[in-house]
Short mmCIF file of C-alpha atoms and ligand atoms in Angstrom, two decimals:
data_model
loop_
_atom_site.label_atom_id
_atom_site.label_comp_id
_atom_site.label_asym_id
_atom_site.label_seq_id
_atom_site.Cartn_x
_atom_site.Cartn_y
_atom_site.Cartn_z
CA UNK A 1 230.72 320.77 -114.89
CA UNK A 2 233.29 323.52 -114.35
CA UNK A 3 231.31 326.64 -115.16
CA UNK A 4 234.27 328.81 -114.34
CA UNK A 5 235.25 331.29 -116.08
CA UNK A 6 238.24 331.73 -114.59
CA UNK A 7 239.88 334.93 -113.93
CA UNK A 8 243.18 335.31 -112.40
CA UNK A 9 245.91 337.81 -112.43
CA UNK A 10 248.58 338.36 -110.54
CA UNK A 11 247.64 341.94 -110.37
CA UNK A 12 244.74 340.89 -108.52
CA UNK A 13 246.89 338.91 -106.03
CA UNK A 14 249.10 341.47 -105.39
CA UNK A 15 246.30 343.92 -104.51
CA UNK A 16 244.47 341.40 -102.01
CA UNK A 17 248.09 340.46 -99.98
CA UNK A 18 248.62 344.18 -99.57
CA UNK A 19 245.35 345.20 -98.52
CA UNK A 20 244.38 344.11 -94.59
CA UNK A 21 241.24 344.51 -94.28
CA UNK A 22 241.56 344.96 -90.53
CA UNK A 23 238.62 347.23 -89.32
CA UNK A 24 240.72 348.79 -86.50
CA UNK A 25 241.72 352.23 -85.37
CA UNK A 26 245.14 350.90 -84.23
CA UNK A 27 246.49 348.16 -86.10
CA UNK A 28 246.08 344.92 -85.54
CA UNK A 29 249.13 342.96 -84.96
CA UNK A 30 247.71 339.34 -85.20
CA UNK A 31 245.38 337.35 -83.11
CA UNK A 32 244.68 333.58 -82.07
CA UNK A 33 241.18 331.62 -83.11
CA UNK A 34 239.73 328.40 -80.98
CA UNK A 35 240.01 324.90 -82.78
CA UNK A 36 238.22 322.36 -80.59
CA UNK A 37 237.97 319.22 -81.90
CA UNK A 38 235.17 318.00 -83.70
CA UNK A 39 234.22 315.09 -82.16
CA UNK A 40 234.70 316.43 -78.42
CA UNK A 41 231.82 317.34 -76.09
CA UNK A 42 232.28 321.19 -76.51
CA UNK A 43 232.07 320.39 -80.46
CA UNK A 44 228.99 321.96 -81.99
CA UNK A 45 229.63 318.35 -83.93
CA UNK A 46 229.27 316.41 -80.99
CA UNK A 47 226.68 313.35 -81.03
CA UNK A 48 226.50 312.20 -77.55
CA UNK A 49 225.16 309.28 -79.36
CA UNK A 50 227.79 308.65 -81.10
CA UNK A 51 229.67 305.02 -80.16
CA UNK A 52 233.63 304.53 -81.27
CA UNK A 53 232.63 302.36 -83.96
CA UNK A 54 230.16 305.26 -85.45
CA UNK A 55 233.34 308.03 -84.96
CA UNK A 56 235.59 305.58 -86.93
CA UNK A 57 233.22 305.18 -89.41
CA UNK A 58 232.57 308.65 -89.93
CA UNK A 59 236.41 308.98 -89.76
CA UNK A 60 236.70 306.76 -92.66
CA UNK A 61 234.93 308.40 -94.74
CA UNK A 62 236.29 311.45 -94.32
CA UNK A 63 239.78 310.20 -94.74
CA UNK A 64 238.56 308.69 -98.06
CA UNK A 65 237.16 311.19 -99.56
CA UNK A 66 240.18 313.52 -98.24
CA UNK A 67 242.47 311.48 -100.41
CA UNK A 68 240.49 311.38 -103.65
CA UNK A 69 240.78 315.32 -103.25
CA UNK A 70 244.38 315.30 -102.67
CA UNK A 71 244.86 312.57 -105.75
CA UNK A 72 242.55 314.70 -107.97
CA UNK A 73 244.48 317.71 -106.92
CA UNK A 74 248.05 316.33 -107.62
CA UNK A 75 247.27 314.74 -110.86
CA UNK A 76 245.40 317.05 -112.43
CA UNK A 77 247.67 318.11 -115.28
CA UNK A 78 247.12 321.84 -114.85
CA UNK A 79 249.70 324.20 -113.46
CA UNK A 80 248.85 326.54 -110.66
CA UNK A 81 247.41 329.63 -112.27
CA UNK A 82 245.73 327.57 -115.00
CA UNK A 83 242.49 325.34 -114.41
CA UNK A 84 243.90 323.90 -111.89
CA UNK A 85 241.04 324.85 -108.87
CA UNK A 86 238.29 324.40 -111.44
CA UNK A 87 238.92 320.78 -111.00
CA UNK A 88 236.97 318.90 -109.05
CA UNK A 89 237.95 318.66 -104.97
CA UNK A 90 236.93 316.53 -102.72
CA UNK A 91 235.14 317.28 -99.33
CA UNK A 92 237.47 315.02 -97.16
CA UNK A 93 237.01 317.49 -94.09
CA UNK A 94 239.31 317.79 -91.20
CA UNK A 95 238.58 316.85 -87.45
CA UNK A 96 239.29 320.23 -86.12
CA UNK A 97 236.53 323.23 -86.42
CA UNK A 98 237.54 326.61 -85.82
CA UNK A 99 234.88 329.14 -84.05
CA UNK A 100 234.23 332.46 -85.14
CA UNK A 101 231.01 335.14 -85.54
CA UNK A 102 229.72 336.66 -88.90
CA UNK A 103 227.99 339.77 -89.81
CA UNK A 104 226.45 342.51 -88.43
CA UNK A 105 225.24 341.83 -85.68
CA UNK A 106 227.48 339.18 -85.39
CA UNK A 107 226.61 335.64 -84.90
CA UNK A 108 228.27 332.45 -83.82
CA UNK A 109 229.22 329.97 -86.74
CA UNK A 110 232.51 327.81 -87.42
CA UNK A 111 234.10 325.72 -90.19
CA UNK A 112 236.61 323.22 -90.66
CA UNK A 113 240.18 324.26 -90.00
CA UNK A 114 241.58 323.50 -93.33
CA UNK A 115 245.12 324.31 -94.77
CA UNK A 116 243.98 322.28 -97.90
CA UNK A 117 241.56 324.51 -99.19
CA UNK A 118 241.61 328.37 -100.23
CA UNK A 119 237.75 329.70 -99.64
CA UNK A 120 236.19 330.54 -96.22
CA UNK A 121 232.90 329.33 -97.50
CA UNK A 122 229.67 328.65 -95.35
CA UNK A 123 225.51 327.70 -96.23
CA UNK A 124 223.44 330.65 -96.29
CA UNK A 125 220.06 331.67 -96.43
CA UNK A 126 217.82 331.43 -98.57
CA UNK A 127 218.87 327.70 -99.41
CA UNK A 128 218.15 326.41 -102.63
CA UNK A 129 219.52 323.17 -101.13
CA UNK A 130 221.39 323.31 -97.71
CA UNK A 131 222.08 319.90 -95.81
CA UNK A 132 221.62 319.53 -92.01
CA UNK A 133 224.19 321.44 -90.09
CA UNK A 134 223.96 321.89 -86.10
CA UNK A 135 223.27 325.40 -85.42
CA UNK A 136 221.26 327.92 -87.36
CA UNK A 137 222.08 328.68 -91.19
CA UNK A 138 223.47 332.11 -91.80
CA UNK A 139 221.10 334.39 -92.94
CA UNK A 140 222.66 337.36 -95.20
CA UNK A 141 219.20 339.58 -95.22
CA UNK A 142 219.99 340.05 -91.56
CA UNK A 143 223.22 341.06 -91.77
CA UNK A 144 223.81 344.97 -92.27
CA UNK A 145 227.43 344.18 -93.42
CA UNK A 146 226.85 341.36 -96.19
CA UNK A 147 227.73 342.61 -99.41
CA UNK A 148 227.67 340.64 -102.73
CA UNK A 149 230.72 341.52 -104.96
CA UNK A 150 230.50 342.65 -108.30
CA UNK A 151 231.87 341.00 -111.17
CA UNK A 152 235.52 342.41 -112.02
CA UNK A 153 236.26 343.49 -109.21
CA UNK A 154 239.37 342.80 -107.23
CA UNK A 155 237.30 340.44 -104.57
CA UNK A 156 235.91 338.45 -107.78
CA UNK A 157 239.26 337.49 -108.67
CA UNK A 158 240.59 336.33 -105.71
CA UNK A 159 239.63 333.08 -105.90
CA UNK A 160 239.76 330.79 -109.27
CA UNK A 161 236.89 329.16 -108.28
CA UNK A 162 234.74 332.15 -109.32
CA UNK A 163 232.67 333.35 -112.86
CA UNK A 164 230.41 336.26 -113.50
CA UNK A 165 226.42 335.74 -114.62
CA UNK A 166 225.22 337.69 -117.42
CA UNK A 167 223.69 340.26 -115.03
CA UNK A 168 227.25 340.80 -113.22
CA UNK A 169 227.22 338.84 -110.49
CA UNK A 170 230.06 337.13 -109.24
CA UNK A 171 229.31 333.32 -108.12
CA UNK A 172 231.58 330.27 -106.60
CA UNK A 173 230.82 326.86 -107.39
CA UNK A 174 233.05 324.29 -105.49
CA UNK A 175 232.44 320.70 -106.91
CA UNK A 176 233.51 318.07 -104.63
CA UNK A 177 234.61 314.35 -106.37
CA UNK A 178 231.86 312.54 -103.70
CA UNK A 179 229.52 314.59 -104.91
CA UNK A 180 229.53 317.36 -102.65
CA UNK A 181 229.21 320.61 -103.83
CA UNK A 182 228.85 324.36 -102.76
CA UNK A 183 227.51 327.07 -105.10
CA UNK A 184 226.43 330.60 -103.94
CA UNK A 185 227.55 334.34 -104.20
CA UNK A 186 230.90 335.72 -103.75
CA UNK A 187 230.59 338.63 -100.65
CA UNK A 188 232.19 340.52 -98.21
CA UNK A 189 231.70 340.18 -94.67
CA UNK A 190 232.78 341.13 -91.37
CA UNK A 191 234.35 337.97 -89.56
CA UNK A 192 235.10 338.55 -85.59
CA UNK A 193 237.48 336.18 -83.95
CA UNK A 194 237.26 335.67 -80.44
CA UNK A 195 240.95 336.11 -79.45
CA UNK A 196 242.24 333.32 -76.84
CA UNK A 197 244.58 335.21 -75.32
CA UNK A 198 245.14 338.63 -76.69
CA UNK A 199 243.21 341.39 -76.61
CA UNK A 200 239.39 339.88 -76.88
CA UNK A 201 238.40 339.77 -80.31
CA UNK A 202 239.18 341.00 -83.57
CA UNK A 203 236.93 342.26 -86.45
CA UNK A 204 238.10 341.39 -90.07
CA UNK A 205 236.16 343.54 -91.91
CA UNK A 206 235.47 343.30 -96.17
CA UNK A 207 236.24 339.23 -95.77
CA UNK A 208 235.82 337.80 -99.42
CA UNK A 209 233.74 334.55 -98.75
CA UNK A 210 231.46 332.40 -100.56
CA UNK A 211 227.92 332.10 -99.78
CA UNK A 212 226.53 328.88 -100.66
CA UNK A 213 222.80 328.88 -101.61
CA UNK A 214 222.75 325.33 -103.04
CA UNK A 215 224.95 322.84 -101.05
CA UNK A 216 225.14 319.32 -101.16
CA UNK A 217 227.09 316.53 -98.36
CA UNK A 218 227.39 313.43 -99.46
CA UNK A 219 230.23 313.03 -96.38
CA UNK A 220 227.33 313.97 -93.88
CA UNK A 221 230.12 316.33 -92.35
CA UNK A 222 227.19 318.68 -90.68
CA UNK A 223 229.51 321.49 -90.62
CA UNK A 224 228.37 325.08 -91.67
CA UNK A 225 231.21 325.33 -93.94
CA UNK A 226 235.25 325.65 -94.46
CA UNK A 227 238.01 327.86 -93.12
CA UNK A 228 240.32 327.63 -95.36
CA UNK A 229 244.03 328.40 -94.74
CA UNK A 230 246.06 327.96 -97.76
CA UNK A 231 248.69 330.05 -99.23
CA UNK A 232 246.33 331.13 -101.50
CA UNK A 233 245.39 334.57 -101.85
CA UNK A 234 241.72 333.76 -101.22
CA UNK A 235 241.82 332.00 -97.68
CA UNK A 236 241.96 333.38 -94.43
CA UNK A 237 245.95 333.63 -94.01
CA UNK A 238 246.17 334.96 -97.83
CA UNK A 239 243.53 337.25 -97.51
CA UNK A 240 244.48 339.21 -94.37
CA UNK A 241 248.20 339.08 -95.10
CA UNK A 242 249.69 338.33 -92.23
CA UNK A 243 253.26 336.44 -92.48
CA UNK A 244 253.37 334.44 -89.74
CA UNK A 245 251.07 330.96 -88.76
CA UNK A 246 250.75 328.78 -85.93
CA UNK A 247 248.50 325.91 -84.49
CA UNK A 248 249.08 323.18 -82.41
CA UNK A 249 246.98 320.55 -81.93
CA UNK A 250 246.96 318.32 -78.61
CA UNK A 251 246.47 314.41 -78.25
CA UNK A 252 242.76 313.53 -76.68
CA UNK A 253 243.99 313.13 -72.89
CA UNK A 254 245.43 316.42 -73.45
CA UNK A 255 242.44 318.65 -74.05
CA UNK A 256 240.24 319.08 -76.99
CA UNK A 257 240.70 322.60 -77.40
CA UNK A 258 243.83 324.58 -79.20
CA UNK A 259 244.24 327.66 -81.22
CA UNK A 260 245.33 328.94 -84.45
CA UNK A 261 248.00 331.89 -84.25
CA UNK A 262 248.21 334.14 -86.99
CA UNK A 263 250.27 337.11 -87.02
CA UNK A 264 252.44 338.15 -83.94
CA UNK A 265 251.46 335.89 -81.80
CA UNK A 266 252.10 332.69 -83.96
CA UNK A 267 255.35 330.94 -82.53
CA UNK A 268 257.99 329.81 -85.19
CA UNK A 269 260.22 327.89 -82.93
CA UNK A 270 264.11 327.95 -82.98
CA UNK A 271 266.18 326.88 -86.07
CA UNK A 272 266.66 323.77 -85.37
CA UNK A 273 263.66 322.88 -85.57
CA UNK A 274 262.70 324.30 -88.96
CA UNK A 275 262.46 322.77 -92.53
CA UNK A 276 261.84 324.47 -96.08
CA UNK A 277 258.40 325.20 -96.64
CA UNK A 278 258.47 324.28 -100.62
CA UNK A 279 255.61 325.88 -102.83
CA UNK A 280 253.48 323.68 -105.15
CA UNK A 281 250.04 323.48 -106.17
CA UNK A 282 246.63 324.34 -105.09
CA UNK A 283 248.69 327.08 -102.06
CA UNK A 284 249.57 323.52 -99.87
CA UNK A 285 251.90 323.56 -97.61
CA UNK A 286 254.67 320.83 -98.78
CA UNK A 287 257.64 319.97 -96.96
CA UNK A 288 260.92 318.48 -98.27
CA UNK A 289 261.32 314.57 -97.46
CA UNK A 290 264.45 313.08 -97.72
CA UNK A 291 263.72 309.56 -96.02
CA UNK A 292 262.74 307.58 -93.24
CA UNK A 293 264.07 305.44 -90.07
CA UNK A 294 262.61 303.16 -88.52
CA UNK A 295 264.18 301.33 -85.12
CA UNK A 296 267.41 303.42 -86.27
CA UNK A 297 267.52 302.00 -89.75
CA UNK A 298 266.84 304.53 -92.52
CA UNK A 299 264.48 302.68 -95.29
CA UNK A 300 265.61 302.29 -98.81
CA UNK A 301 263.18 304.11 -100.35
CA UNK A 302 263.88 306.31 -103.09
CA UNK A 303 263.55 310.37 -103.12
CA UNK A 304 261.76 310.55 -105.78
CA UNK A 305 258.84 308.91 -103.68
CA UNK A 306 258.88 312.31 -101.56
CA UNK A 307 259.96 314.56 -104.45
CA UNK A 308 257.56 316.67 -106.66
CA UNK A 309 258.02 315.97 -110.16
CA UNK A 310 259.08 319.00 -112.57
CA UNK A 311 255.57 319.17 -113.41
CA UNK A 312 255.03 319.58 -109.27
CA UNK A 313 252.98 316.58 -108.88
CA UNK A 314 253.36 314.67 -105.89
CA UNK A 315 255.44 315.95 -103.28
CA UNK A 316 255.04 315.83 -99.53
CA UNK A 317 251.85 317.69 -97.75
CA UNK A 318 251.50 318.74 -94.70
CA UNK A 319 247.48 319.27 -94.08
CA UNK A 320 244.98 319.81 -91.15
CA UNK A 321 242.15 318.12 -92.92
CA UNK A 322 243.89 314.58 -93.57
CA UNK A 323 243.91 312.65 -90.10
CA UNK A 324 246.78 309.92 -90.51
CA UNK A 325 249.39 310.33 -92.83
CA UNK A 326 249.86 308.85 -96.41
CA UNK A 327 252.78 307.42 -97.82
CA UNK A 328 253.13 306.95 -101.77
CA UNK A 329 252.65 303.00 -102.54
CA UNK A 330 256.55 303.06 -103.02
CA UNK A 331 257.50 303.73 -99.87
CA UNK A 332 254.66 302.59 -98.11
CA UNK A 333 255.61 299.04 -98.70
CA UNK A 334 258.67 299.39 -96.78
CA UNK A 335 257.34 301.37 -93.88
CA UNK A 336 254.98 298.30 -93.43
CA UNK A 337 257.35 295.67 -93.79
CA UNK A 338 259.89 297.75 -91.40
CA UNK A 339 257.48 298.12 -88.57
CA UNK A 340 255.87 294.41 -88.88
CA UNK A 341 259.50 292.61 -89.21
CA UNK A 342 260.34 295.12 -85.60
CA UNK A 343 257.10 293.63 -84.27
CA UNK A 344 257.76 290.07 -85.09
CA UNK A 345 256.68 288.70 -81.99
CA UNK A 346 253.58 289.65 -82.25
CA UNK A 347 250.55 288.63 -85.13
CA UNK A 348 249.19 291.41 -87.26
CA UNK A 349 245.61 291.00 -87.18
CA UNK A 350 242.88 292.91 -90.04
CA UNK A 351 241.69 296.64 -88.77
CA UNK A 352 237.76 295.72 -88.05
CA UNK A 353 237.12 299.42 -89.01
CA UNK A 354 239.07 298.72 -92.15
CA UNK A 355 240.85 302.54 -91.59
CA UNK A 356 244.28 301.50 -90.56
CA UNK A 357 246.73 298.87 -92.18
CA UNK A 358 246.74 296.47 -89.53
CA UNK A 359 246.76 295.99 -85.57
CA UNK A 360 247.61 294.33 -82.82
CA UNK A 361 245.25 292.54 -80.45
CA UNK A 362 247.98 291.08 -78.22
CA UNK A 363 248.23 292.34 -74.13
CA UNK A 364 251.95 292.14 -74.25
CA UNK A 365 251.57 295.24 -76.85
CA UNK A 366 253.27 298.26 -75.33
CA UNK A 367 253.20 301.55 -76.70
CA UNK A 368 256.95 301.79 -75.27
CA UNK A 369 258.87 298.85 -77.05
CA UNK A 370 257.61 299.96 -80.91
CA UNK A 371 260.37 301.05 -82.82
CA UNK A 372 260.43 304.48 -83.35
CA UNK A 373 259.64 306.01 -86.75
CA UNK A 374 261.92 308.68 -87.48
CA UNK A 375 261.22 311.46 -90.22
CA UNK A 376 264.13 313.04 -91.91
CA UNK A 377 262.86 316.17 -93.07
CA UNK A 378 265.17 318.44 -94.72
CA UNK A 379 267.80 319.89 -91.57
CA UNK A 380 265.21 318.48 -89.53
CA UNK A 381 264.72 314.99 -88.13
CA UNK A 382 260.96 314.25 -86.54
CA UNK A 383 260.80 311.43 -84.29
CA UNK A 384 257.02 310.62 -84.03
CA UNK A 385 255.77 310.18 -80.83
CA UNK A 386 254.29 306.42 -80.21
CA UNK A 387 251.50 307.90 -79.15
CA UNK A 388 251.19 309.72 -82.63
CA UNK A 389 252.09 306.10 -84.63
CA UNK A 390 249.46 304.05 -83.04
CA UNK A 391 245.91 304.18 -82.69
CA UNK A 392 242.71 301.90 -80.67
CA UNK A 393 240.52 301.35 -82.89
CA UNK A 394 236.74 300.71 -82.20
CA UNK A 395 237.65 297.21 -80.90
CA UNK A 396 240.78 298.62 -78.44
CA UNK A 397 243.23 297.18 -80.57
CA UNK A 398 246.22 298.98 -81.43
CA UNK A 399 246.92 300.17 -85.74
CA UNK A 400 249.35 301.60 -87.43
CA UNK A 401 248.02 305.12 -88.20
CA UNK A 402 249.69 305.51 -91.21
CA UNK A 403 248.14 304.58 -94.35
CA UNK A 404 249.38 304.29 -98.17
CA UNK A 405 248.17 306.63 -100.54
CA UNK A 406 245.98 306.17 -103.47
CA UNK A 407 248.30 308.21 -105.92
CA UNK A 408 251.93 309.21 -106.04
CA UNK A 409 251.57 311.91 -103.30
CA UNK A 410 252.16 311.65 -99.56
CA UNK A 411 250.58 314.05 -96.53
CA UNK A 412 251.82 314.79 -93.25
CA UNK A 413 248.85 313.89 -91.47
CA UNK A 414 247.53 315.77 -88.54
CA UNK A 415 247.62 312.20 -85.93
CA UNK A 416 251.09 312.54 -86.27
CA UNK A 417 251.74 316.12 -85.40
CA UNK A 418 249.57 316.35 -82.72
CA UNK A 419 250.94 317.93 -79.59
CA UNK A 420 253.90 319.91 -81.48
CA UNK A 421 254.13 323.84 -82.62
CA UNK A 422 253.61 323.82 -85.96
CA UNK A 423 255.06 327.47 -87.34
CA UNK A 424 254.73 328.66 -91.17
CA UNK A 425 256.71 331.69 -91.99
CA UNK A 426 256.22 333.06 -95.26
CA UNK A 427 258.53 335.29 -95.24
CA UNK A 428 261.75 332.78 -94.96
CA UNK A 429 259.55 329.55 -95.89
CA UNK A 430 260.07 327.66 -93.90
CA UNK A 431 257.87 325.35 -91.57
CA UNK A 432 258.81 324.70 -87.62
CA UNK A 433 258.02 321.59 -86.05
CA UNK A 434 258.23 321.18 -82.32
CA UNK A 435 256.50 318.83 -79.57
CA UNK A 436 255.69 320.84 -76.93
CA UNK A 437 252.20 321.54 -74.74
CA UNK A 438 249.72 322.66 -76.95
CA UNK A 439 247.40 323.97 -73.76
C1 LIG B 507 234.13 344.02 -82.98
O1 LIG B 507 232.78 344.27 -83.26
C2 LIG B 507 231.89 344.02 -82.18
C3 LIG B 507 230.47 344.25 -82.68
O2 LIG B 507 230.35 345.51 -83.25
C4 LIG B 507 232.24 344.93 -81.02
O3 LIG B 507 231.38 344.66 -79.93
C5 LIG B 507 233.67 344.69 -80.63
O4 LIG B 507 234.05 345.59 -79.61
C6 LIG B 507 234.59 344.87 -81.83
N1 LIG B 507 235.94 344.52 -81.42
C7 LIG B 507 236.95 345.34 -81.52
C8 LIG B 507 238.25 344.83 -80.99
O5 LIG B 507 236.86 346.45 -82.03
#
C-alpha cells in the first residue's frame, strides 16, 4: 500500500542540514530534553494498575513488533535513497518518552525517544481515526504557528515517506508491519524543549513533522506519537543540524528520569572509549562488532555474523526503541551455550513471560558469580554490567536479557547500555560508550 511517491534529492538534504531552524536572537548552541521512562510513575504512560506481569506483557509485544521492523528494514532489498522507507516499519516503540511543547501557544505533548525512526510524528486533530493516548490530542486549528507544507517544497522532501495529492498537498503515510499506521499532513511547527540544565527552554521553530489524522495501534502503545532521532535528514538530530548527541539512560534503582544532549552540551567521552559509528540503512546508528567473551573466553563466532553485507544488510544496531539486545541466530547459539555451560550448577528453567531465553529460579543465583559478557567493539571492549545481562521477570526469577534475532541482523539493545554515556559525533563518526551516573 505504499502510496509514495517518493521524492528525494540530495539537494534537498543538503538544504535541510544547513538550515537551523533555531528561532533565536543569539544562537543556540545546543540544549538537553527529559526522557523519563515510560513505565515510571512520572510517565504520562503510567498505569498505576499495571502489575509486573501486565508491564512484561506489554514489553513483549513491543519487543516483537520492534524486531519485525528491524527484519523488514534490513532485508528489504532497496538501497538507502531508493524505496527503501516506503517499506513497511514496524511500531515496536521504545520504553523511554521524551517531553516537549508544540505550537503556539505551546502545549505539553511527548513521543517515544527513538533513534530507529526518522519523523517526529504525533495524532492531531481533527482525527479521522486516532487511538487512545493519555493526554489531550493536538489540535492544529489552535495553533497560530501550524503550517501545512506545500508540495515541492524543500520540507516535502525531507522525508521519503512523503507524496503530493492532486491539489498540492504534501501527506506522510507511515505503515507499520502489525498493522499500525500513521497518515496525516506534512507541517511546520514550533517545538519548545524544556532545557534540563541550560538555559530554560529552547524554541525550534519551522520543525517539519507529520500530522497524523488517521492513526491506527495495534501495539496499544498510548503514546501521542514518535521522536525520532536518526541520521536522517528528517528527524530531530538531522533536521536541526547539530553534530553532536548524547543520552544516557539509568537502571530503575537509579532514577527514571535522564536527558537527551544535543549540541554542546552532549558529552562524547575520551578516546578510549569510542568506536566507529558505521553508516547503513534507514539513518541507524550501527557499530562495528568484531566478537564476543564470555567468562574471558572470546566465542567462535564468525564476523560475518556482525558484518553488513555489501548490499548493507545486517550489521550491528545500536537503538533506543529495542529493549534487550538481539544476536543473529549464528551467534546467538553460542552466547547461550557459553553462558548456560558457565552456569552449570544451576537448572535453566522456561521464561513464564516467554520474553527472555531462559532463567534461573535457584536462591544460590547471584548477580556477582555470572560470567561476564564482554563486547569487543571495534578499539573498544564493553564489559556489560550484570546488572545490564540479567533481568526478574514477572515471577522474580532471573533471564538472560539477550535474545536471538529473527533475521540476520543484531541490535545493541538499550537494557544493556543503561547507566553509560552514550556520545554520537557526526563529525568523526564515531560512537562513545561509557558507564558512568546518568543523574
Ligand atoms: C520560547 O517561546 C515561549 C512562548 O512564546 C516563550 O515563553 C519562551 O521565552 C521562549 N524561549 C526562549 C528561550 O526564547
Amino acid at each position: 500500500m505504499a502510496s509514495s511517491t517518493l521524492i528525494f534529492s540530495l539537494f534537498a538534504l543538503i538544504l535541510i542540514i544547513t538550515t537551523i531552524p533555531l528561532s533565536m536572537s543569539s544562537p543556540v548552541q545546543g540544549f538537553a530534553a527529559r526522557l523519563i521512562h515510560r513505565d515510571s510513575p512520572e510517565s504520562p504512560l503510567y498505569d498505576p494498575a499495571a502489575t509486573r506481569a501486565h508491564l512484561a506483557q506489554s514489553a513483549r509485544r513491543r519487543t516483537i513488533a520492534r524486531q519485525n521492523y528491524f527484519n523488514r528494514l534490513m532485508s528489504s532489498g532497496n538501497k538507502w535513497g531508493s524505496s527503501l522507507i516506503s517499506a513497511t516499519l514496524d511500531q515496536g516503540h521504545g520504553d523511554f518518552i521524551m517531553q516537549y511543547k508544540i505550537g503556539t501557544p505551546r502545549v505539553d505533548t511527548f513521543g517515544i525517544f527513538d533513534t530507529g525512526s526518522s519523523l517526529i510524528w504525533m495524532q492531531c486533530e481533527p482525527c479521522q481515526k486516532c487511538y487512545m493516548q493519555t493526554i489531550p490530542i493536538y489540535d492544529p486549528a489552535k495553533s497560530e504557528s501550524y503550517q501545512k507544507v506545500k508540495c515541492g517544497s524543500v520540507e516535502c522532501s525531507t522525508t521519503a515517506y512523503t507524496s503530493c495529492t492532486e491539489d498540492g498537498e504534501c501527506k506522510y503515510r507511515i505503515e507499520y508491519q502489525d498493522g499500525s499506521l500513521t497518515e496525516g499532513d506534512i507541517a511546520t511547527e514550533i517545538l519548545m524543549l524544556e532545557d534540563d540544565g541550560l538555559s530554560g527552554n529552547v524554541n525550534l521553530s519551522n520543525m517539519v513533522i507529520g500530522c497524523g489524522h488517521y492513526n491506527l495501534d495495534t501495539v496499544e502503545d498510548y503514546s501521542p506519537g514518535v521522536v525520532g532521532l536518526s541520521r536522517e535528514p528528517s528527524s530531530l538530530v538531522g533536521q536541526i543540524g547539530f553534530r553532536h548527541v548524547s543520552y544516557c539512560i539509568p537502571s530503575e534503582d537509579k532514577g527514571s528520569r535522564s536527558s537527551v544532549k544535543i549540541g554542546l552540551p552532549a558529552v562524547i567521552t575520551e578516546e578510549n572509549t569510542q568506536t566507529p559509528m558505521l553508516s547503513g540503512k534507514g539513518g541507524l546508528y550501527y557499530l562495528s562488532l568484531e566478537g564476543i567473551s564470555i567468562g574471558g573466553a572470546r566465542l567462535n563466532i564468525p564476523r560475518s555474523v556482525f558484518d553488513m553485507t555489501p548490499e548493507g544488510d545486517g550489521g550491528v544496531i545500536m537503538d533506543s526503541g529495542t529493549s534487550f539486545t538481539l544476536i543473529a541466530p549464528e551467534g546467538f547459539g553460542a552466547v547461550k551455550q557459553a553462558v548456560l555451560d558457565a552456569l552449570s550448577e544451576f537448572k535453566p528453567v522456561e521464561d513464564s513471560d516467554k520474553l527472555y531465553p531462559f532463567c534461573y529460579d535457584d536462591g544460590r543465583f547471584k548477580l556477582e558469580t555470572t560470567p561476564e559478557i564482554v563486547f569487543h567493539f571495534t578499539r573498544l571492549d564493553f564489559p556489560l554490567a550484570a546488572g545490564n545481562t540479567w533481568i526478574r521477570n514477572s515471577q522474580g526469577h532471573f533471564c538472560l536479557a539477550i535474545r536471538e534475532s529473527v533475521g540476520n541482523f543484531n541490535i545493541f539493545g538499550l537494557y544493556q547500555h543503561r547507566n553509560a554515556n552514550v556520545g554520537f559525533d557526526f563529525n568523526n563518526n564515531i560512537v562513545s560508550l561509557k558507564y558512568t551516573d546518568c543523574q
